[in-house]
CSV table of C-alpha atoms in Angstrom, one decimal:
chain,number,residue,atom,x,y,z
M,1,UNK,CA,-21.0,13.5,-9.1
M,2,UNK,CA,-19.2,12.5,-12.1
M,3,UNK,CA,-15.5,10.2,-13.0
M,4,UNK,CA,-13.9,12.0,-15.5
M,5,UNK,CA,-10.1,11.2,-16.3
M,6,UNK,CA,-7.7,13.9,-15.0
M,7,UNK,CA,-7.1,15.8,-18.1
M,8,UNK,CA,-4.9,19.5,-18.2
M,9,UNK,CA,-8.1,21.6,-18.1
M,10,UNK,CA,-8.8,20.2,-14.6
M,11,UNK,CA,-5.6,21.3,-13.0
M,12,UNK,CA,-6.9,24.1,-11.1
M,13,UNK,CA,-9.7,22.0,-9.5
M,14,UNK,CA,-7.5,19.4,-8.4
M,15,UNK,CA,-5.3,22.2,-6.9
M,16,UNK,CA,-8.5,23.6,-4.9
M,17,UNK,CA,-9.6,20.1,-3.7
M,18,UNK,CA,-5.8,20.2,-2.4
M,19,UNK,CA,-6.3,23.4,-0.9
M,20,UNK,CA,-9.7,22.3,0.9
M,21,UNK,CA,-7.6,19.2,2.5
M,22,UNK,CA,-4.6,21.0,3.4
M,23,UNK,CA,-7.3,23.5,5.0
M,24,UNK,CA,-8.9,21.1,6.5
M,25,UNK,CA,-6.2,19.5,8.3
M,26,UNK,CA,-5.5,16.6,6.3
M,27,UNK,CA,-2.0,15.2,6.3
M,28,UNK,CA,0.2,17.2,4.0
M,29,UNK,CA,1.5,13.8,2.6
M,30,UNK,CA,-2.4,12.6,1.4
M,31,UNK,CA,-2.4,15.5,-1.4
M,32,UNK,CA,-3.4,14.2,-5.1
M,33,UNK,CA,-1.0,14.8,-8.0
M,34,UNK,CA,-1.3,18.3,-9.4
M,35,UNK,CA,-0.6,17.2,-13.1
M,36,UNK,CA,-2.2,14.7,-15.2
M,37,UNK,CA,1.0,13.1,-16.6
M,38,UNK,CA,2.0,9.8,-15.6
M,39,UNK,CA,5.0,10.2,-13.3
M,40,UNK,CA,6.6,7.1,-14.7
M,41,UNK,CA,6.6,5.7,-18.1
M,42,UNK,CA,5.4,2.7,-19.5
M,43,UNK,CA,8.0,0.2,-20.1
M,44,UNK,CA,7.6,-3.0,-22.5
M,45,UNK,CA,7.1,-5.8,-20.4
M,46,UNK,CA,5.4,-3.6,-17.2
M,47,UNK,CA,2.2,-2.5,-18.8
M,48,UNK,CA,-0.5,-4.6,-19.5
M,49,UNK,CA,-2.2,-4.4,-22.8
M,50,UNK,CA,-2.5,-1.2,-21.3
M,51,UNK,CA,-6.3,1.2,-21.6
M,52,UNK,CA,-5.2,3.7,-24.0
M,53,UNK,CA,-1.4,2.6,-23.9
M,54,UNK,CA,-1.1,4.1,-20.6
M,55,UNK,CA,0.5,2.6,-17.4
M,56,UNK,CA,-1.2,4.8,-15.1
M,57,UNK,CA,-4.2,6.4,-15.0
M,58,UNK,CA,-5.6,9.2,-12.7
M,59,UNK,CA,-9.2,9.9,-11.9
M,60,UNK,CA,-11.1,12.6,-10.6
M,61,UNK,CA,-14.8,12.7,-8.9
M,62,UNK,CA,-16.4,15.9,-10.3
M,63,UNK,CA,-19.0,18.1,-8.5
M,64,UNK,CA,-19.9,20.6,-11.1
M,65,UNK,CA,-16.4,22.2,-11.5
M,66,UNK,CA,-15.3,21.0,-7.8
M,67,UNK,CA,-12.9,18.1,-7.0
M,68,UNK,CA,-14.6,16.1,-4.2
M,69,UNK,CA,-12.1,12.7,-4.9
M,70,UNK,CA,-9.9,11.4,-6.2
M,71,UNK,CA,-7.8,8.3,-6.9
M,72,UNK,CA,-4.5,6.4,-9.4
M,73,UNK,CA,-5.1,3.2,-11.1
M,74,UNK,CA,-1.7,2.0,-11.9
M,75,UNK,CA,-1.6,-1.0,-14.3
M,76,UNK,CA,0.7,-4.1,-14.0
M,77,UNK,CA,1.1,-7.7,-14.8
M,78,UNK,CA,1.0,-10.5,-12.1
M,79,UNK,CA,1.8,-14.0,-11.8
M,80,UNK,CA,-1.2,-15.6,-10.2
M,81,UNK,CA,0.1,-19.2,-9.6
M,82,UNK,CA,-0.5,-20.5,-13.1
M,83,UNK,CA,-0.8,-17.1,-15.6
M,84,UNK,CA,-0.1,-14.0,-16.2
M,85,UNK,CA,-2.7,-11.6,-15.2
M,86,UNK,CA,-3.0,-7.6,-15.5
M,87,UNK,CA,-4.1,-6.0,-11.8
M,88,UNK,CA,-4.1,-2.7,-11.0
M,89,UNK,CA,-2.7,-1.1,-8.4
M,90,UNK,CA,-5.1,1.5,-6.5
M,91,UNK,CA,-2.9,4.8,-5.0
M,92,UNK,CA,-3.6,7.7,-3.1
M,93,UNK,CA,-7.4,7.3,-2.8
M,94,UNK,CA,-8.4,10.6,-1.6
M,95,UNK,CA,-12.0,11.9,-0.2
M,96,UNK,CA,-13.3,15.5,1.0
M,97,UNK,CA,-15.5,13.8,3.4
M,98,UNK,CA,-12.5,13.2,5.1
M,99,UNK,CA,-12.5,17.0,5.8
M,100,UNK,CA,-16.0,17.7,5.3
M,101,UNK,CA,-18.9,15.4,6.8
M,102,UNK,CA,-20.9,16.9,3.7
M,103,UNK,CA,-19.0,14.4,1.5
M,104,UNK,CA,-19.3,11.8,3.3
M,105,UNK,CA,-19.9,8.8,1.2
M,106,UNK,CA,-17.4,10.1,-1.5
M,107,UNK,CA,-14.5,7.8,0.0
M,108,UNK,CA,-17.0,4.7,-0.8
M,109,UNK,CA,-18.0,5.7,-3.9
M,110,UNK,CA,-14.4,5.9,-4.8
M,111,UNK,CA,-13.7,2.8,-3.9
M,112,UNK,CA,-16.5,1.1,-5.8
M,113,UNK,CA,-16.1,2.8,-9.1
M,114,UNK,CA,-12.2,2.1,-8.8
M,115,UNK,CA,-13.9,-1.7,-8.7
M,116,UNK,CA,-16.0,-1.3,-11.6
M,117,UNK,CA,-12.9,0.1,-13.9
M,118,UNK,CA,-11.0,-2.9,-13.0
M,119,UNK,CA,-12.3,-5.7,-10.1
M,120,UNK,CA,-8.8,-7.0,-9.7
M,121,UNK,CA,-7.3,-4.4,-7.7
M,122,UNK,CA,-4.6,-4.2,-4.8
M,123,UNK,CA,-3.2,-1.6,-2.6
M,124,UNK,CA,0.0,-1.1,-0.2
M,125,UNK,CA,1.6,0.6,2.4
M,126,UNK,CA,-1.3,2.7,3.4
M,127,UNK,CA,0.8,3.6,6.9
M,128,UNK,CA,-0.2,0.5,8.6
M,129,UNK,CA,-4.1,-1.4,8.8
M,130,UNK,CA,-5.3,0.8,11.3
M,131,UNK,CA,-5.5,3.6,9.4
M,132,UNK,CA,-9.0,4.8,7.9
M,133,UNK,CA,-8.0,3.6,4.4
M,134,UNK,CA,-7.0,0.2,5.3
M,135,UNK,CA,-10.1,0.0,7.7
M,136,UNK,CA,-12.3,1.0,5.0
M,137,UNK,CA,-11.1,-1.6,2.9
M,138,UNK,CA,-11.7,-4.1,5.4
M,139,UNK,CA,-15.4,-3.2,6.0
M,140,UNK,CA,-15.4,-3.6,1.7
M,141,UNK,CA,-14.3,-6.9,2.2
M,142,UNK,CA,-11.1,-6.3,1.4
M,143,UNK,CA,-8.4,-8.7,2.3
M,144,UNK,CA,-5.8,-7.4,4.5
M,145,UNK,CA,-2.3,-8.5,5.6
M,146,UNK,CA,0.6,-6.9,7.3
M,147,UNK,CA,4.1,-6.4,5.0
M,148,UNK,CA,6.6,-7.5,7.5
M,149,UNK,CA,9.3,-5.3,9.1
M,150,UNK,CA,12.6,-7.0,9.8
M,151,UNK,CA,15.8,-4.3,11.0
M,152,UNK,CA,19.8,-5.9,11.9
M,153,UNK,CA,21.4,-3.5,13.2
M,154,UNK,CA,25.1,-2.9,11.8
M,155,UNK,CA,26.8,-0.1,14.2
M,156,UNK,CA,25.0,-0.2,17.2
M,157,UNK,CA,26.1,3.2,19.2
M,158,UNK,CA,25.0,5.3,15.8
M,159,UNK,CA,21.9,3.3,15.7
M,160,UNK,CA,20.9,3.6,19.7
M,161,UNK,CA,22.1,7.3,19.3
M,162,UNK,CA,19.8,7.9,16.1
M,163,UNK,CA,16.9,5.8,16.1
M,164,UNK,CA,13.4,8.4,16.4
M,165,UNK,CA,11.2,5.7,16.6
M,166,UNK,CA,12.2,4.2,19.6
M,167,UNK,CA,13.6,7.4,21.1
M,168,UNK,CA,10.2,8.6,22.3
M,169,UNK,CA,10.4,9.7,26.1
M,170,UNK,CA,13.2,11.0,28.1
M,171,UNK,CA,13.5,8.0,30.1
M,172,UNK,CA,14.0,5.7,26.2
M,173,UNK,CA,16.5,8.4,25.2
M,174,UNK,CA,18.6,8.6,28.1
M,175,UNK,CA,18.4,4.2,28.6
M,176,UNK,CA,19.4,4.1,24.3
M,177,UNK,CA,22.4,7.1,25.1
M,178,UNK,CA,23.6,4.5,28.2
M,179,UNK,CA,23.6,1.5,26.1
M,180,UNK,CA,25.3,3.7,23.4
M,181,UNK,CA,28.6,5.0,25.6
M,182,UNK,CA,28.7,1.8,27.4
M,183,UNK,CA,29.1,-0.7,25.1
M,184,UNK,CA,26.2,-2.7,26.1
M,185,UNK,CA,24.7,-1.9,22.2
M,186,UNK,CA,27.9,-3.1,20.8
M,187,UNK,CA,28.0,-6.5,22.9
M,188,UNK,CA,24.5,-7.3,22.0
M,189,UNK,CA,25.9,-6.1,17.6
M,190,UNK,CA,28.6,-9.1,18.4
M,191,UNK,CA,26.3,-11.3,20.0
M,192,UNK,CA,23.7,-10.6,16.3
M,193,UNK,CA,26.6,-11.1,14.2
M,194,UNK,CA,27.3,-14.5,15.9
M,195,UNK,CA,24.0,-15.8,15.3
M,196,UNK,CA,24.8,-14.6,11.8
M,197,UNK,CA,27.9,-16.3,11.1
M,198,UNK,CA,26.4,-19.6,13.1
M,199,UNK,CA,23.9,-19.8,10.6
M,200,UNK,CA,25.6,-18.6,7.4
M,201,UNK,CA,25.0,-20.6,4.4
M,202,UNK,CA,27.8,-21.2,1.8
M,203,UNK,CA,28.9,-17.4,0.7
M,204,UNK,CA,27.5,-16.4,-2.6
M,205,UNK,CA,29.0,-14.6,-5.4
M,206,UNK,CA,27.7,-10.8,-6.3
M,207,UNK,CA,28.4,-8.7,-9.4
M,208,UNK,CA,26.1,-6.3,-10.6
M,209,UNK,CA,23.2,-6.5,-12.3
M,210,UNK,CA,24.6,-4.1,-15.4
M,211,UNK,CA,20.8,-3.4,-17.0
M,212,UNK,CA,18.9,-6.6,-15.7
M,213,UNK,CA,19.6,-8.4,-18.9
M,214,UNK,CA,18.6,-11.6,-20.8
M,215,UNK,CA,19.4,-13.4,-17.5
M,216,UNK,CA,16.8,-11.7,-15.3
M,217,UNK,CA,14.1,-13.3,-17.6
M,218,UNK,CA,15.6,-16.3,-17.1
M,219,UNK,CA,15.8,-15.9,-13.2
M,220,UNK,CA,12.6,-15.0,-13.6
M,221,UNK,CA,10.8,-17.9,-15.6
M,222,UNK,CA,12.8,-19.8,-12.8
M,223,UNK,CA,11.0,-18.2,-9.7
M,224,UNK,CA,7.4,-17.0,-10.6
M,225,UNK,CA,5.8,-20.1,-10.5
M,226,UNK,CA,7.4,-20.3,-6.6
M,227,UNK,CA,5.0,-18.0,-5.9
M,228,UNK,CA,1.0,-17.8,-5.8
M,229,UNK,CA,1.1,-13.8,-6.3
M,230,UNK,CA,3.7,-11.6,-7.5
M,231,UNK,CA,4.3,-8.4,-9.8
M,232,UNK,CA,6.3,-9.3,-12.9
M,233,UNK,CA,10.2,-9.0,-12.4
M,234,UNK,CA,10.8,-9.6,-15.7
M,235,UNK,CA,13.9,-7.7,-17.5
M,236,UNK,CA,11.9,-5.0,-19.1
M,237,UNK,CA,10.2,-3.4,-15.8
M,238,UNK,CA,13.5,-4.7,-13.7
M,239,UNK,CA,15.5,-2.0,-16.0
M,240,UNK,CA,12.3,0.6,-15.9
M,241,UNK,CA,12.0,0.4,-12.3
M,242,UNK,CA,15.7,0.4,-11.2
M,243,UNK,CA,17.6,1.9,-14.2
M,244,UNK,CA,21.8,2.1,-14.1
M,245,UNK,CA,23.5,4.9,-12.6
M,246,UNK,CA,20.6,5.9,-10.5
M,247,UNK,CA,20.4,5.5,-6.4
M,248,UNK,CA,19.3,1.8,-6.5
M,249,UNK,CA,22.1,-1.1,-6.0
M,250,UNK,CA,21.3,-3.6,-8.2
M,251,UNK,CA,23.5,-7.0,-7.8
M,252,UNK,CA,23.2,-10.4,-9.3
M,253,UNK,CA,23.5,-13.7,-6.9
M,254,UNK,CA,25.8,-16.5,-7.7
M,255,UNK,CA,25.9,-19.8,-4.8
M,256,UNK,CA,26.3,-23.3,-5.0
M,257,UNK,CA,28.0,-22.3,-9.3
M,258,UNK,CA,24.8,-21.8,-10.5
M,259,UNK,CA,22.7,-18.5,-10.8
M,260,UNK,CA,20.6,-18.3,-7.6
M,261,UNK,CA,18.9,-14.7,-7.9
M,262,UNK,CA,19.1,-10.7,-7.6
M,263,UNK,CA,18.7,-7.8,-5.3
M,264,UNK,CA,18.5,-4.3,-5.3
M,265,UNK,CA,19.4,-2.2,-2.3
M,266,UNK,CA,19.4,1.3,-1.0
M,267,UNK,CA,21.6,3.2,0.7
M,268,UNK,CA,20.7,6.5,2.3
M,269,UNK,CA,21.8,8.7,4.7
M,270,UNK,CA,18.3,10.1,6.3
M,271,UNK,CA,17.7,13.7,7.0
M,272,UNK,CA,15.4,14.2,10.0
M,273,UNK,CA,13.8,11.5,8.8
M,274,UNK,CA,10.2,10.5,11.1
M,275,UNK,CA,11.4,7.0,12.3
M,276,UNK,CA,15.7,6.9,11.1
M,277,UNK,CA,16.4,10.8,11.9
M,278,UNK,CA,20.1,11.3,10.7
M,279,UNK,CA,21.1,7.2,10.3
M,280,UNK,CA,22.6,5.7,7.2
M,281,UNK,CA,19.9,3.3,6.2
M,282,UNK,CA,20.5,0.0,4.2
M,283,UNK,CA,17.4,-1.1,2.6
M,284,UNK,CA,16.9,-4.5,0.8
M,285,UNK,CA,14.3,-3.0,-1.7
M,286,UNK,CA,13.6,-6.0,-3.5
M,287,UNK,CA,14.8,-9.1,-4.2
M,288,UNK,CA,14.2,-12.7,-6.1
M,289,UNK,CA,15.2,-16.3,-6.1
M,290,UNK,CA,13.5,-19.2,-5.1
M,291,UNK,CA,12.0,-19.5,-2.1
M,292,UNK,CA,14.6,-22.5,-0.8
M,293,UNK,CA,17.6,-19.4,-2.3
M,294,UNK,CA,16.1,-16.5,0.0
M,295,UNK,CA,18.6,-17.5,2.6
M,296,UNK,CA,21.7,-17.0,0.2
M,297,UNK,CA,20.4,-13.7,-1.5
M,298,UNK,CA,19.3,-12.1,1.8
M,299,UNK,CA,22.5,-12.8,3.1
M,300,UNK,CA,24.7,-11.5,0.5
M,301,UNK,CA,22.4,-8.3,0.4
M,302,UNK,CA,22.8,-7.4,4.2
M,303,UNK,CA,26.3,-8.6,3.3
M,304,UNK,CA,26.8,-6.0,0.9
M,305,UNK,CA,25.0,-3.2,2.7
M,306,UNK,CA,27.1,-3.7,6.1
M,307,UNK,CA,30.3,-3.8,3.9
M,308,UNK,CA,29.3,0.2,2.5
M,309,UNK,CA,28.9,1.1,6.3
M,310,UNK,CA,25.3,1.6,6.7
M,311,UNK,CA,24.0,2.0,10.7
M,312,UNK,CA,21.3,-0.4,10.2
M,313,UNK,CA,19.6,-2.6,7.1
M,314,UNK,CA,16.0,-2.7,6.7
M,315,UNK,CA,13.4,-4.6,4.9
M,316,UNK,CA,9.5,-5.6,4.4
M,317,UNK,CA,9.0,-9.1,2.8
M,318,UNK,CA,5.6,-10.7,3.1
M,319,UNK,CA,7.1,-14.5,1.6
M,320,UNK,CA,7.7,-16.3,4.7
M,321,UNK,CA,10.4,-18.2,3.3
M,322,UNK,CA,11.9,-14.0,3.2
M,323,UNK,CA,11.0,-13.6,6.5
M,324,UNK,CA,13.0,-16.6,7.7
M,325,UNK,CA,15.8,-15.5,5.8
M,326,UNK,CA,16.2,-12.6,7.3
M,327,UNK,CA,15.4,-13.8,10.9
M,328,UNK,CA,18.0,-16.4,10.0
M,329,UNK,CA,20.8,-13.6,9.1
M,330,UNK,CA,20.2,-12.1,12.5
M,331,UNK,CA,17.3,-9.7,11.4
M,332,UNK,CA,14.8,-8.6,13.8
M,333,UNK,CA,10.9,-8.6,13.1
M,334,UNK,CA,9.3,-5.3,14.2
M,335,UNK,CA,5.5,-3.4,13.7
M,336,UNK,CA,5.2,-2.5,10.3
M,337,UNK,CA,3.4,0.0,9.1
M,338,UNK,CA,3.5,-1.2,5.2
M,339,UNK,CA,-0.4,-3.5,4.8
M,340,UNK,CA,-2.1,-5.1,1.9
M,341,UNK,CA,-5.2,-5.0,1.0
M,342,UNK,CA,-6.9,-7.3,-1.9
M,343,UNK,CA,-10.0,-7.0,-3.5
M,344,UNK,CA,-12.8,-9.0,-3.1
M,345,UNK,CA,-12.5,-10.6,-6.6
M,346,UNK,CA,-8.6,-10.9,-6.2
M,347,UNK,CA,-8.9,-12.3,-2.9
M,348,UNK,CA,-9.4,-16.0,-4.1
M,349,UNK,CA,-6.1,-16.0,-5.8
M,350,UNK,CA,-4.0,-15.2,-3.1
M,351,UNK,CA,-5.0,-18.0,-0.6
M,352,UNK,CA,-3.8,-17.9,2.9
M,353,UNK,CA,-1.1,-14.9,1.7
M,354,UNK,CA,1.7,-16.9,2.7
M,355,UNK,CA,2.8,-17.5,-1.3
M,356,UNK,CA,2.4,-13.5,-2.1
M,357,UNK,CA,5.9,-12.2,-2.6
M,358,UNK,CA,5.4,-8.1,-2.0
M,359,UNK,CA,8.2,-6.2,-0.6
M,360,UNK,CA,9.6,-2.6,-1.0
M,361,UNK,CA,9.6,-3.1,-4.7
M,362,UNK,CA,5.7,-3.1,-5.0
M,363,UNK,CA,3.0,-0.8,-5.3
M,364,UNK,CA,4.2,3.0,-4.7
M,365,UNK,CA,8.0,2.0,-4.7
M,366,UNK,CA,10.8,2.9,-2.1
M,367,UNK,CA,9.1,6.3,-1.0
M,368,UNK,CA,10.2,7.6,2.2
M,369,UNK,CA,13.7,5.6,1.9
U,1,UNK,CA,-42.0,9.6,5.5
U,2,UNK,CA,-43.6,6.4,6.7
U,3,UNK,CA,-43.7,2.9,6.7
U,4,UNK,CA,-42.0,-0.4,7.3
U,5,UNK,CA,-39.1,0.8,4.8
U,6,UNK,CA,-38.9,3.8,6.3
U,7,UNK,CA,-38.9,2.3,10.2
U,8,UNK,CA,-36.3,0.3,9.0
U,9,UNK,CA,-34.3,2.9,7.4
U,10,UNK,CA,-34.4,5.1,10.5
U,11,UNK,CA,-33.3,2.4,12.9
U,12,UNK,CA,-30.8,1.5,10.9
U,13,UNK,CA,-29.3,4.6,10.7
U,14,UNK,CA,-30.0,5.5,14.4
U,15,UNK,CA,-27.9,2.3,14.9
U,16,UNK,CA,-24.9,3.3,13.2
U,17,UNK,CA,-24.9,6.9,13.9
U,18,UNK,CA,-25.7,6.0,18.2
U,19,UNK,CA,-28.5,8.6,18.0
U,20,UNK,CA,-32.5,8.3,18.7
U,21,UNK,CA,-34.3,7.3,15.6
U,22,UNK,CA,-37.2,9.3,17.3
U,23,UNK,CA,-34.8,12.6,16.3
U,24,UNK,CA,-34.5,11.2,12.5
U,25,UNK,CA,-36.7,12.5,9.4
U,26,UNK,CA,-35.7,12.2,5.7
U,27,UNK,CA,-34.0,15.5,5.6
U,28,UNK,CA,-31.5,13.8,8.1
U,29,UNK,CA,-28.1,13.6,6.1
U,30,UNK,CA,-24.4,14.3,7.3
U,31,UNK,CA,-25.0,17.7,8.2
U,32,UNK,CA,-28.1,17.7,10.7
U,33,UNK,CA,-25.8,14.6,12.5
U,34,UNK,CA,-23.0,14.7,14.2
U,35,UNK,CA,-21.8,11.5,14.2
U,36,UNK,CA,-22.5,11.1,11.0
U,37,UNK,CA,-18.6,10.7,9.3
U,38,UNK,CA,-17.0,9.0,6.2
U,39,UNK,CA,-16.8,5.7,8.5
U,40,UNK,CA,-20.6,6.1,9.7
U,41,UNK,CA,-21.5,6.4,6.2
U,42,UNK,CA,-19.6,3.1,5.0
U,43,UNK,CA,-21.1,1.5,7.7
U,44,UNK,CA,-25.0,2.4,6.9
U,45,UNK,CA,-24.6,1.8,3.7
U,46,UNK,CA,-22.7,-1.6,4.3
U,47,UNK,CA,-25.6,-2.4,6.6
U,48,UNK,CA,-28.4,-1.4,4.1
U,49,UNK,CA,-26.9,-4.0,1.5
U,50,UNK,CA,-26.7,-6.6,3.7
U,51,UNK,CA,-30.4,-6.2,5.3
U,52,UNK,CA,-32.0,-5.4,1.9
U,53,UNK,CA,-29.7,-8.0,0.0
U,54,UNK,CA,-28.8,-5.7,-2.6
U,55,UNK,CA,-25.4,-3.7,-3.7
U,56,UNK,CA,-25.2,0.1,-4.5
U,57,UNK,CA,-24.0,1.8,-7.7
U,58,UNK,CA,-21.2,4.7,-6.9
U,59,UNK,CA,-24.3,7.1,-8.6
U,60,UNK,CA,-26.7,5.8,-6.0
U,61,UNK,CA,-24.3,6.0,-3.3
U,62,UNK,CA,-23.5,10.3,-4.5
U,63,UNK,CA,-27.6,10.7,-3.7
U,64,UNK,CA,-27.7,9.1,-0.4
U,65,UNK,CA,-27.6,12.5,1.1
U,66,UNK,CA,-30.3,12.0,3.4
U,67,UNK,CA,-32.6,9.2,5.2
U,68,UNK,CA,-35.0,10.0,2.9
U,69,UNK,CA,-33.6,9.7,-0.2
U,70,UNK,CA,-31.7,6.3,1.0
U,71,UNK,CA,-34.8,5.1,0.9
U,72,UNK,CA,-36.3,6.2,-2.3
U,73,UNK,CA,-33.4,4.2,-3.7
U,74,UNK,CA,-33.9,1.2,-2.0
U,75,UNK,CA,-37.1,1.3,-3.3
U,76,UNK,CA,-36.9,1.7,-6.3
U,77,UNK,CA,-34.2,-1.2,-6.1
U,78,UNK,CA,-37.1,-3.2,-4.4
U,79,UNK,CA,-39.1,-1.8,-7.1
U,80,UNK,CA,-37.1,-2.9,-10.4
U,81,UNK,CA,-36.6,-6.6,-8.2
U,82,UNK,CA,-40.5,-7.5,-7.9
U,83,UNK,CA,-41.5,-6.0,-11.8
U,84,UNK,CA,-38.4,-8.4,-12.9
């Protein structure tokens, strides 16, 4: 078997290896892109010195004229403690052995010639470490972490009424419908929000973010070198990745009269969605400031998202110093299903993972949300 | 086949796949055995690195398709290591 780029010709072969999955019973979710365009464009500032001038590149593992794998390599620019680095991002590697014992060692060889295009390599979500990617990567050598779930709950009786994920047996639905018509889920809401107000740090100032401008940069030459490992937030891929007048909330931070950081925020209302079913879910995307700041820019984002209505805000931050500002704005820490996995060779720059900042923002994006 | 390489080979992979190496010969490949999935296949060839102290190419990896010609590449690896 052969890598080749995915170039136009190959189209109908990567639809086939689609077909031979969806055949095959893989998940309808875990099917490779049918065109060989990148699906987002490179932005100044987001690209490394990009191969060929190209953010992202897809590859395909030829049999003859069969697709047997397949995998993205999507290029970006880290701060790694003390410079500037380009990583890659590996997505949606996909094997027919996963279907067909025949191709069997396709899903390692993916892996390892993903390595040998670029050794510094990352991946995320994956839907949680025990699935066979993540457990893959681990017998690689791959460095793996949870991403942190954290969920505050804004209107209770929607939220017990709504929630899918924990709504799993009769016996959880009727309990959550009780709590919902009695009031118990809005006593424990005002009993959150307490803990929330208890704890509140000096209320900060939000405006929006109008394009990410020459003060992003500045926040951002401020913050990186808080942080051991993190994508560049720069102004350039700030405006590619959550462009004006689309579905993100972008807002600029303001506490103590200086500038203290920014966020970006979703608001959705879910359609039969796996976990949320019908709820209006507030997401804190992403976010930045310096570590000591999370408290003040969490807050003001879960501020602004109870303030439009949502049932309930979510958010995965891998930063502890995030983690503790949510828990300290009355968030809750669930089981994620968002992971990381590092590559051997990246591994030694990321330490004990507890100065990586990776949240919703990273790798694939808000999908799903 | 035969041989220490080869006795080490098959008790490898009747190791990872949980079947008797006595049932193994170097046609043996993903389709004579059950067991002998994606994951299995990491797995042997993990262990193979680690006992012979060597690290696969994706090309060698593509022509592991049986016992026996994992361990026409792990010789020739051994090979190309004691002629330098």
């Amino acid at each position: 078997m052969k890598l080749e780029r995915f170039t136009s010709d190959l189209i109908p072969a990567v639809v086939g290896f689609n077909t031979r999955l969806l055949n095959g019973g893989a998940d309808p979710e875990l099917v490779f892109p049918e065109t060989p365009a990148p699906e987002i464009s490179a932005p100044a500032g987001l690209a490394p010195d990009a191969r060929n001038g190209r953010l992202e590149e897809r590859f395909l593992l030829m049999d003859e004229s069969c697709v047997r794998g397949a995998f993205i390599l999507q290029h970006q620019v880290f701060w790694l403690g003390t410079e500037a680095v380009p990583i890659s991002h590996l997505r949606l590697p996909l094997s027919e052995g996963i279907v067909d014992r025949k191709f069997a060692g396709v899903g390692m060889q993916l892996i390892r010639h993903a390595l040998r295009l670029q050794p510094l390599l990352f991946t995320l979500g994956m839907g949680g470490r025990e699935r066979p990617l993540p457990k893959l990567l681990g017998a690689m050598q791959w460095r793996l972490w949870d991403v942190p779930f954290y969920f505050s709950v804004n209107r209770p009786a929607r939220f017990l009424r709504g929630i899918r994920a924990l709504r799993t047996s009769a016996w959880r639905r009727l309990a959550l419908n009780l709590a919902a018509f009695s009031g118990i889920g809005w006593a424990g809401a005002q009993m959150w929000a307490a803990t929330r107000r208890k704890s509140a740090p000096e209320k900060a100032k939000v405006e929006p973010a109008q394009g990410f401008s020459n003060w992003a940069d500045e926040t951002w030459e401020a913050c990186k070198r808080s942080y051991s490992m993190i994508a560049t937030r720069n102004s350039s891929t700030l405006q590619a990745l959550y462009p004006d007048g689309g579905r993100f909330h972008s807002r600029r931070v303001h506490a103590n009269g200086r500038p203290t950081g920014w966020f970006v925020a979703l608001d959705t209302v879910m359609e039969e969605h796996k976990q949320f079913g019908n709820l209006r879910v507030g997401t804190i995307v992403d976010a930045l400031s310096r570590p000591e700041d999370a408290p003040m820019v969490v807050r003001a984002a879960a501020d602004f998202l109870y303030d439009r209505g949502v049932d309930l805000v979510i958010s995965n931050q891998m930063h502890p110093a995030w983690g503790a500002a949510l828990c300290d704005a009355g968030f809750i820490g669930a089981p994620s299903n968002f992971a990381l996995a590092v590559s051997p060779i990246l591994t030694p720059h990321c330490g004990d993972g507890r100065g990586i900042h990776v949240n919703r923002g990273d790798g694939d994006g808000p999908i799903h949300l | 086949m035969t041989g220490p390489l080869w006795e080490q080979v098959a008790g490898m992979a009747a190791d990872v796949m949980g079947v008797d190496a006595s049932t193994l010969d170097e046609r043996s490949g993903p389709e004579q055995i059950q067991t002998w999935d994606s994951v299995q296949h990491l797995n042997l060839v993990l262990a193979l690195e680690a006992q012979f102290s060597l690290q696969f190419e994706p090309e060698e990896i593509d022509q592991m398709t049986t016992l026996g010609r994992i361990a026409e590449i792990i010789k020739a690896h051994q090979g190309s290591t004691t002629t330098g």
